[in-house]
Short mmCIF file of C-alpha atoms in Angstrom, two decimals:
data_model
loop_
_atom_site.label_atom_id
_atom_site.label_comp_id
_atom_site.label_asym_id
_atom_site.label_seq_id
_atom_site.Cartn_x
_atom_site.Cartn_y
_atom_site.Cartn_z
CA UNK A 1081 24.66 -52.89 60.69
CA UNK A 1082 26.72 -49.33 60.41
CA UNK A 1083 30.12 -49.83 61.67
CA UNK A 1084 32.05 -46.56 62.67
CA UNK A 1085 35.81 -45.97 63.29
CA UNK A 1086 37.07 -43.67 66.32
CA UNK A 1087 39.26 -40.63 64.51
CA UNK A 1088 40.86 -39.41 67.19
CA UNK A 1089 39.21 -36.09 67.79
CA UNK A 1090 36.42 -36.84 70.79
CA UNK A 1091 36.68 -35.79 74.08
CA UNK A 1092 36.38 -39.50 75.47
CA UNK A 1093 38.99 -40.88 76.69
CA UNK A 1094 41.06 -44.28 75.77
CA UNK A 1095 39.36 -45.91 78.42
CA UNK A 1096 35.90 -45.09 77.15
CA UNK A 1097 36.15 -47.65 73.99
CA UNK A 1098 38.85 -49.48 72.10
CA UNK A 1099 40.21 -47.87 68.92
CA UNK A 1100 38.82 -49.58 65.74
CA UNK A 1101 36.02 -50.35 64.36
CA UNK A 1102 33.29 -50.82 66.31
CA UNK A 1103 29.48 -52.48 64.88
CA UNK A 1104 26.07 -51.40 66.30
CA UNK A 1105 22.84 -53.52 65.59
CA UNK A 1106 19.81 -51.51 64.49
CA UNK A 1107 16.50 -52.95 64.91
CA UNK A 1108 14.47 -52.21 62.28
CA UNK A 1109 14.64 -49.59 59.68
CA UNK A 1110 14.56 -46.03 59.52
CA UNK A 1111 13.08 -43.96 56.59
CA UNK A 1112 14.73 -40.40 57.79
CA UNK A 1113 17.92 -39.31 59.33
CA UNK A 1114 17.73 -37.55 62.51
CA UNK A 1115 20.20 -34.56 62.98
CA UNK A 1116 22.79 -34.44 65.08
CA UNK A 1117 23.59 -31.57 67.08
CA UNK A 1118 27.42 -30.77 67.70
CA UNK A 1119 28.28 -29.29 71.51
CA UNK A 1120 30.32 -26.49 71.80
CA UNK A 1121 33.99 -26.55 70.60
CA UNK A 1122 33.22 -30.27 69.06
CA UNK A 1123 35.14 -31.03 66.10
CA UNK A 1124 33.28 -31.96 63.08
CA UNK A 1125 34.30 -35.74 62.28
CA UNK A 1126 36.51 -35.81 59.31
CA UNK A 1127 33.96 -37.96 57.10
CA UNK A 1128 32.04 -35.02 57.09
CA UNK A 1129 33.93 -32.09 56.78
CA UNK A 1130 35.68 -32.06 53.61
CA UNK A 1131 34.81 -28.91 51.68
CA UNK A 1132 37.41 -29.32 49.52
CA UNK A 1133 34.67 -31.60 47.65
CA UNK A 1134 33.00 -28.61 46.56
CA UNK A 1135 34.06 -28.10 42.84
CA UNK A 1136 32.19 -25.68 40.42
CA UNK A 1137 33.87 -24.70 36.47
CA UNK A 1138 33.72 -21.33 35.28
CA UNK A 1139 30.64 -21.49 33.62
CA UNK A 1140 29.17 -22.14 36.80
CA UNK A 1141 30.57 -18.69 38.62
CA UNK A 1142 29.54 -17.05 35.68
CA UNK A 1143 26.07 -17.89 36.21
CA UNK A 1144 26.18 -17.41 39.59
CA UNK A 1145 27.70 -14.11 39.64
CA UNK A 1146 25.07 -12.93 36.54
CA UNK A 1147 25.05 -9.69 34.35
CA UNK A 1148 25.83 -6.48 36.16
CA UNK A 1149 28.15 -3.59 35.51
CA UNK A 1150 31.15 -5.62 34.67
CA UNK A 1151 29.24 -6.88 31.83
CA UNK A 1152 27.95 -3.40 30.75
CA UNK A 1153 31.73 -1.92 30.61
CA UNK A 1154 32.86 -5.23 28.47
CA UNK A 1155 29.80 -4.22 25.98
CA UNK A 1156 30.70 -0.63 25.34
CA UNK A 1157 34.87 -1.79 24.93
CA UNK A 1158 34.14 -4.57 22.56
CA UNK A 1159 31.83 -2.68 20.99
CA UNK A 1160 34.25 0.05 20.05
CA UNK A 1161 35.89 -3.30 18.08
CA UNK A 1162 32.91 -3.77 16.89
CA UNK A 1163 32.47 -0.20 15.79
CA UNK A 1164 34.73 -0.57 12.86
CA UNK A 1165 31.95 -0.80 10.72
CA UNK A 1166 33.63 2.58 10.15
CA UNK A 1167 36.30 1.17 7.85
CA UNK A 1168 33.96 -1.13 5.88
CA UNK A 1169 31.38 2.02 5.39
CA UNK A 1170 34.19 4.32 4.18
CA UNK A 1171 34.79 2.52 0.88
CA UNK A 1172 31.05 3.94 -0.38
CA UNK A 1173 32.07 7.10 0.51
CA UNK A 1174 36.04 6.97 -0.53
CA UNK A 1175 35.95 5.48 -3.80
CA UNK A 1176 33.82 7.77 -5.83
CA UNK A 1177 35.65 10.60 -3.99
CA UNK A 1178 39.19 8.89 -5.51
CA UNK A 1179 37.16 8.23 -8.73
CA UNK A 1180 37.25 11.89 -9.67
CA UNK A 1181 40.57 13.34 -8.05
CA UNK A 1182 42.52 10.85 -9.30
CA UNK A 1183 40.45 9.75 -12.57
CA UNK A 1184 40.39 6.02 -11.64
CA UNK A 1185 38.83 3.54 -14.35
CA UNK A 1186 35.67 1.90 -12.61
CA UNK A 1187 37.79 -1.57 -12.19
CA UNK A 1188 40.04 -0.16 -9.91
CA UNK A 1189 37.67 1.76 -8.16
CA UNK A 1190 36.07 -1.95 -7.54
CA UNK A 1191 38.88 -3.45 -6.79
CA UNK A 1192 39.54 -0.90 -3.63
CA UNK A 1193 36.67 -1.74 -2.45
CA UNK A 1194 36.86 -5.44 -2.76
CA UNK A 1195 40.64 -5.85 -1.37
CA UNK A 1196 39.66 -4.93 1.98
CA UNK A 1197 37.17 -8.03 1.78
CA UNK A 1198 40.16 -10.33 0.45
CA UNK A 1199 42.03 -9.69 3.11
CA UNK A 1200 39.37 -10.27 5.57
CA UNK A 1201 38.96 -13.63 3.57
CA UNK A 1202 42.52 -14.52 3.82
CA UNK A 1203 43.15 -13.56 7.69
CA UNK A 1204 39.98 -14.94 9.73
CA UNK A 1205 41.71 -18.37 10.02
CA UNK A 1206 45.04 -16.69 11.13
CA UNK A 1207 43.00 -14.64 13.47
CA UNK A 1208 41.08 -17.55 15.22
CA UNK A 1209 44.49 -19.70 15.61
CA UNK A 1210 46.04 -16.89 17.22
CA UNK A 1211 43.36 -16.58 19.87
CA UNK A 1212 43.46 -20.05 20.97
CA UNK A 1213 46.93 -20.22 21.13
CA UNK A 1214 47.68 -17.37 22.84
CA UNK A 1215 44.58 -15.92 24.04
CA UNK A 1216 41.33 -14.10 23.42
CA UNK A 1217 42.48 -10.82 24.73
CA UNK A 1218 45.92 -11.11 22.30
CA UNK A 1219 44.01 -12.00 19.19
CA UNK A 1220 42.06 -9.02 19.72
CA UNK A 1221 44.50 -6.24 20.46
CA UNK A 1222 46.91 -7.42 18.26
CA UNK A 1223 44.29 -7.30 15.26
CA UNK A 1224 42.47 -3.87 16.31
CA UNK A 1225 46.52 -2.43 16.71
CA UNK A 1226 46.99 -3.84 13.10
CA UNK A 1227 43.92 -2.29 11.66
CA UNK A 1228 44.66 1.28 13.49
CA UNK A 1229 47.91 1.32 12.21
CA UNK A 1230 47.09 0.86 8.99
CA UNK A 1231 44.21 2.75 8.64
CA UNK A 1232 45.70 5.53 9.73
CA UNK A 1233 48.33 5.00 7.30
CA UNK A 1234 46.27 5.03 4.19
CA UNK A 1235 45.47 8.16 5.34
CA UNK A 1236 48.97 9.32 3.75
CA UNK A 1237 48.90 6.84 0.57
CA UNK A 1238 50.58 9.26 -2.84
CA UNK A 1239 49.25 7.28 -5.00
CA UNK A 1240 47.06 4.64 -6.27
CA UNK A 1241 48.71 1.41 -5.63
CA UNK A 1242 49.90 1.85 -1.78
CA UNK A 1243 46.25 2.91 -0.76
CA UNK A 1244 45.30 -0.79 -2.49
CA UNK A 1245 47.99 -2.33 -0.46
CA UNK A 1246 47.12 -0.02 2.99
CA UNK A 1247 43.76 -0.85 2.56
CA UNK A 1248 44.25 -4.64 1.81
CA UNK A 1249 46.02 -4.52 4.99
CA UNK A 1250 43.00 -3.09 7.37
CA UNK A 1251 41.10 -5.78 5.60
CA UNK A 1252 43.25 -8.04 7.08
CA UNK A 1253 42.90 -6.96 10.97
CA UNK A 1254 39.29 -6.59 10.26
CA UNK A 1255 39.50 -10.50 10.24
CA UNK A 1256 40.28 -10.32 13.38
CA UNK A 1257 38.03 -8.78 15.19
CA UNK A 1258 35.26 -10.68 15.64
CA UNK A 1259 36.92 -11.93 18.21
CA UNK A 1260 35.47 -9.47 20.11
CA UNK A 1261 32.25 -11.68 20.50
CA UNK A 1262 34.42 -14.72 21.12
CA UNK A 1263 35.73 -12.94 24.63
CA UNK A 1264 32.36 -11.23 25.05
CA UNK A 1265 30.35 -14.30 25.12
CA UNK A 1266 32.73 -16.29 27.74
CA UNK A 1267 32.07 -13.43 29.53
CA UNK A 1268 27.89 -13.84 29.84
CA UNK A 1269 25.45 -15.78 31.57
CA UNK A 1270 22.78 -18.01 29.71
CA UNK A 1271 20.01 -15.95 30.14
CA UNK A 1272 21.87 -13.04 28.71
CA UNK A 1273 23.67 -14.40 25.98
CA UNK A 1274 21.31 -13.73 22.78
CA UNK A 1275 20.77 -10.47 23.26
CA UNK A 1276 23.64 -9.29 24.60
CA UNK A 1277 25.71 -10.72 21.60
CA UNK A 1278 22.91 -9.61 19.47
CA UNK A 1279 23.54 -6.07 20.99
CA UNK A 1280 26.91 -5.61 19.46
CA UNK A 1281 25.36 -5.44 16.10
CA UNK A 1282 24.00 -2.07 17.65
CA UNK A 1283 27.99 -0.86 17.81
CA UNK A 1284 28.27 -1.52 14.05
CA UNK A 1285 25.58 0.30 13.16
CA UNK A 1286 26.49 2.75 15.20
CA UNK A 1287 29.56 3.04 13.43
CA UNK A 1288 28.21 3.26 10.13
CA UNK A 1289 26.21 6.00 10.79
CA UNK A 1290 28.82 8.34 12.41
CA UNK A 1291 31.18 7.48 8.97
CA UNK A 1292 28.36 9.44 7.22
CA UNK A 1293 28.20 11.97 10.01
CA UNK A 1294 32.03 12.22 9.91
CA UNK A 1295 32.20 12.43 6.37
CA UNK A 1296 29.96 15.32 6.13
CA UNK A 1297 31.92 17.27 8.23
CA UNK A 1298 35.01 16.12 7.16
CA UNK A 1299 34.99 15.93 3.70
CA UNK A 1300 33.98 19.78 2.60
CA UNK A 1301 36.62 20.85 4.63
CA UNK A 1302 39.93 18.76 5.12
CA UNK A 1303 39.49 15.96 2.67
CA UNK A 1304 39.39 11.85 2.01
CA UNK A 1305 42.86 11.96 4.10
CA UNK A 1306 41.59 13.34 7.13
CA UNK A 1307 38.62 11.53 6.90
CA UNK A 1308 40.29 8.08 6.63
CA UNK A 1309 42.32 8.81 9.83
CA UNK A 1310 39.60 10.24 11.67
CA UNK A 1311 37.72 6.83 11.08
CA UNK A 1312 40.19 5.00 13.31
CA UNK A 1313 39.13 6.80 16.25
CA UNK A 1314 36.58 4.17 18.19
CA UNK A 1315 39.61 1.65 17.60
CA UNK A 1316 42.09 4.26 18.87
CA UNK A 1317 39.47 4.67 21.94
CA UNK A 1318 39.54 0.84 22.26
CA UNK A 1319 43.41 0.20 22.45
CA UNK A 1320 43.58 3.08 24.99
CA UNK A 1321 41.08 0.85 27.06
CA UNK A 1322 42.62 -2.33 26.77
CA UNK A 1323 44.12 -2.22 30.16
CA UNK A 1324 40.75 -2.81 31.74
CA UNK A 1325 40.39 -5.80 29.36
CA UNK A 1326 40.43 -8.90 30.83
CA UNK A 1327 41.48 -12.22 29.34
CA UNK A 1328 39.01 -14.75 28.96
CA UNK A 1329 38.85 -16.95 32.31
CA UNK A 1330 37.30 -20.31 30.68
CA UNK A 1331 40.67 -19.72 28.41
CA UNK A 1332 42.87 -19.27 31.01
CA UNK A 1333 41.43 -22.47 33.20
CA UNK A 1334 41.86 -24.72 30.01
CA UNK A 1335 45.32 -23.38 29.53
CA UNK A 1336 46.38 -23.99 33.23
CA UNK A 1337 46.34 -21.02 34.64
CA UNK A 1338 44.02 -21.13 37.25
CA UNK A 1339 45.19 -18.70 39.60
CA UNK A 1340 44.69 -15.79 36.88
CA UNK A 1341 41.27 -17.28 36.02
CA UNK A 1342 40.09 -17.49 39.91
CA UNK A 1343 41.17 -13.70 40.40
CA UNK A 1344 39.46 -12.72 36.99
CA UNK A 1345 36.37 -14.61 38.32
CA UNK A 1346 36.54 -12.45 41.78
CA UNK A 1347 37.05 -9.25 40.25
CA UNK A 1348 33.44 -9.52 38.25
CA UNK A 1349 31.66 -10.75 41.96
CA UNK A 1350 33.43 -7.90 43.18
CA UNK A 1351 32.27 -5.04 40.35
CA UNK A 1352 28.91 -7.06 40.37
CA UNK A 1353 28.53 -7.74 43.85
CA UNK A 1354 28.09 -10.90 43.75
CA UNK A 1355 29.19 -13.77 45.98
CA UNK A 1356 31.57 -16.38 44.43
CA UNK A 1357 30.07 -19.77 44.22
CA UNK A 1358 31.91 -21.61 47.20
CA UNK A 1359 34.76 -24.51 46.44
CA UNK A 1360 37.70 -25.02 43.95
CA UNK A 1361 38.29 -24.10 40.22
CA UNK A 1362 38.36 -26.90 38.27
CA UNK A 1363 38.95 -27.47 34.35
CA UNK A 1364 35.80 -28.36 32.01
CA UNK A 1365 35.99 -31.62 30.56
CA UNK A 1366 37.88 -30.34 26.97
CA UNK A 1367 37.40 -32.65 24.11
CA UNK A 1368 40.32 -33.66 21.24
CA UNK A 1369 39.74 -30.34 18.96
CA UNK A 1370 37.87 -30.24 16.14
CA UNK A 1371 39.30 -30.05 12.39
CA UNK A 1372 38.65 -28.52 9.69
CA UNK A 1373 37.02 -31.53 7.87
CA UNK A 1374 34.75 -32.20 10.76
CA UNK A 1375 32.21 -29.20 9.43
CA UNK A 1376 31.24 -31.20 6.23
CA UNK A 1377 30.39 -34.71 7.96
CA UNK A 1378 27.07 -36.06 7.93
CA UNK A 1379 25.85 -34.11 11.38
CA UNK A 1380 27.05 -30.71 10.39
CA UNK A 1381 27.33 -30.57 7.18
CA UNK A 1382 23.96 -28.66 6.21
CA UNK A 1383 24.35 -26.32 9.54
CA UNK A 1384 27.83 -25.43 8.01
CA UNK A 1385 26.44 -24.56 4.60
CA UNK A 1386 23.62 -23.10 5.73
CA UNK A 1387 25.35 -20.56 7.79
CA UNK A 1388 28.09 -20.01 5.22
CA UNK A 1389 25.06 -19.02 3.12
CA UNK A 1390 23.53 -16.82 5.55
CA UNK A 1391 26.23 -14.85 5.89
#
């Protein structure tokens, strides 16, 4: 038996059948649905047009929409983050150069080098609550700003003890901007993902390299100063580029703003040229968030120390 129920929208009139429910009888039973073919101007019945059914998360436009040039400018500007390998490579070359000019004992001249790790160390956590509070986009600008600012600054240190402090200081943005993969990687579909975040390694080597480029030129000429603020200049690139930036959309979505997740989601179709997938935004299923503690229980605790020891 399939009962139906009269909606309102045929062309028959009252006469034709009694609102309601009505029953039909089918002898028999069928193994495949015929279609049915709509006339001209007919209204679709309301049980079946509801497209507001049609849901998809945005992990699913990502994947839809795929890698294409919207992807290729995020690599380069995260890169330049990424790119500040610069600062980490200029302690081999700055330290032996302070050594001599300034006739440093060999503990401090370790102890320059190993403040800027400290305050890498002592930031990362910082760095990571700040970019899930208040966005991925915010954690990074804020921490690339920090490092250019002082980096730049140490540039102009008189004496021994403020470059220690300056360069404790970069250490500490440096934290901050891995980060960089964080909003890269929301950004990418599967398919993509490994080698694309493996890519950004490229940037840091990248970086490295020029330092000892830089430093050739540099250093004969105008000095360890100019050197050290010359070194800023990928993350001086990046902040001017940080307009373009967008804010992570999967962050956005889980922290209610949908609108400003949808129109980040059409503006990579658009660069790509992609279609968006058809249907409405809705929020991933987010779980309670994780603590601290739950890295050492019995089902992570070796792939926690493991990767600790790795890197």
């Amino acid at each position: 038996v399939v009962k139906f129920r009269r909606t309102g929208e045929s062309s028959r009139s009252d006469e034709d059948g009694i609102s309601g429910e009505h029953e039909v009888q089918i002898e028999g039973v069928r193994t495949e649905l015929e279609p049915v073919e709509l006339g001209d101007g007919a209204a679709v019945p309301k049980e079946f047009a509801n497209p507001t059914d049609d849901t998809f998360m945005v992990e699913d436009a990502v994947e839809a929409i795929g890698f294409g040039k919207f992807q290729w400018k995020l690599s380069v500007i995260t890169g330049l983050a990424w790119a500040n390998a610069m600062e980490m490579m200029i302690l081999s070359i700055l330290a032996p150069q302070l050594h001599c000019e300034w006739r440093l004992p060999s503990w401090k001249v370790a102890l320059l080098t190993s403040v800027v790790f400290v305050g890498m160390m002592s930031s990362s956590t910082l760095w990571g609550n700040i970019s899930d509070q208040y966005g991925r986009k915010t954690g990074l600008k804020i921490s690339v700003l920090w490092t250019l600012y002082y980096g730049i600054l140490s540039g102009f240190a008189p004496i021994y003890s403020w470059i220690l402090v300056l360069r404790g200081l970069v250490g500490f943005g440096i934290g901050g901007v891995p980060q960089s993969v964080t909003l890269y990687a929301e950004f990418l579909p599967m398919k993509a993902r490994a080698k694309c975040i493996l890519l950004i390694e490229v940037f840091w080597a990248l970086g490295t390299v020029f330092e000892v480029l830089l430093a050739v030129v540099v250093m004969p000429t105008l000095g360890w100063r100019w050197l050290l603020i010359l070194s800023a200049l990928p993350l001086l690139l990046f902040a001017g580029l940080c307009f373009w930036l967008p804010e992570s959309a999967r962050y956005d979505v889980l922290s209610g703003n949908q609108e400003k997740a949808l129109a980040t989601l059409k503006r990579i179709a658009t660069e790509n040229g992609a279609p968006m997938p058809l249907g409405k935004l809705v929020v991933s299923r987010q779980e309670d968030r994780g603590k601290m503690r739950d890295l050492f229980t019995p089902h992570f605790r070796w792939t926690t120390l493991l990767l600790w020891f790795i890197w």
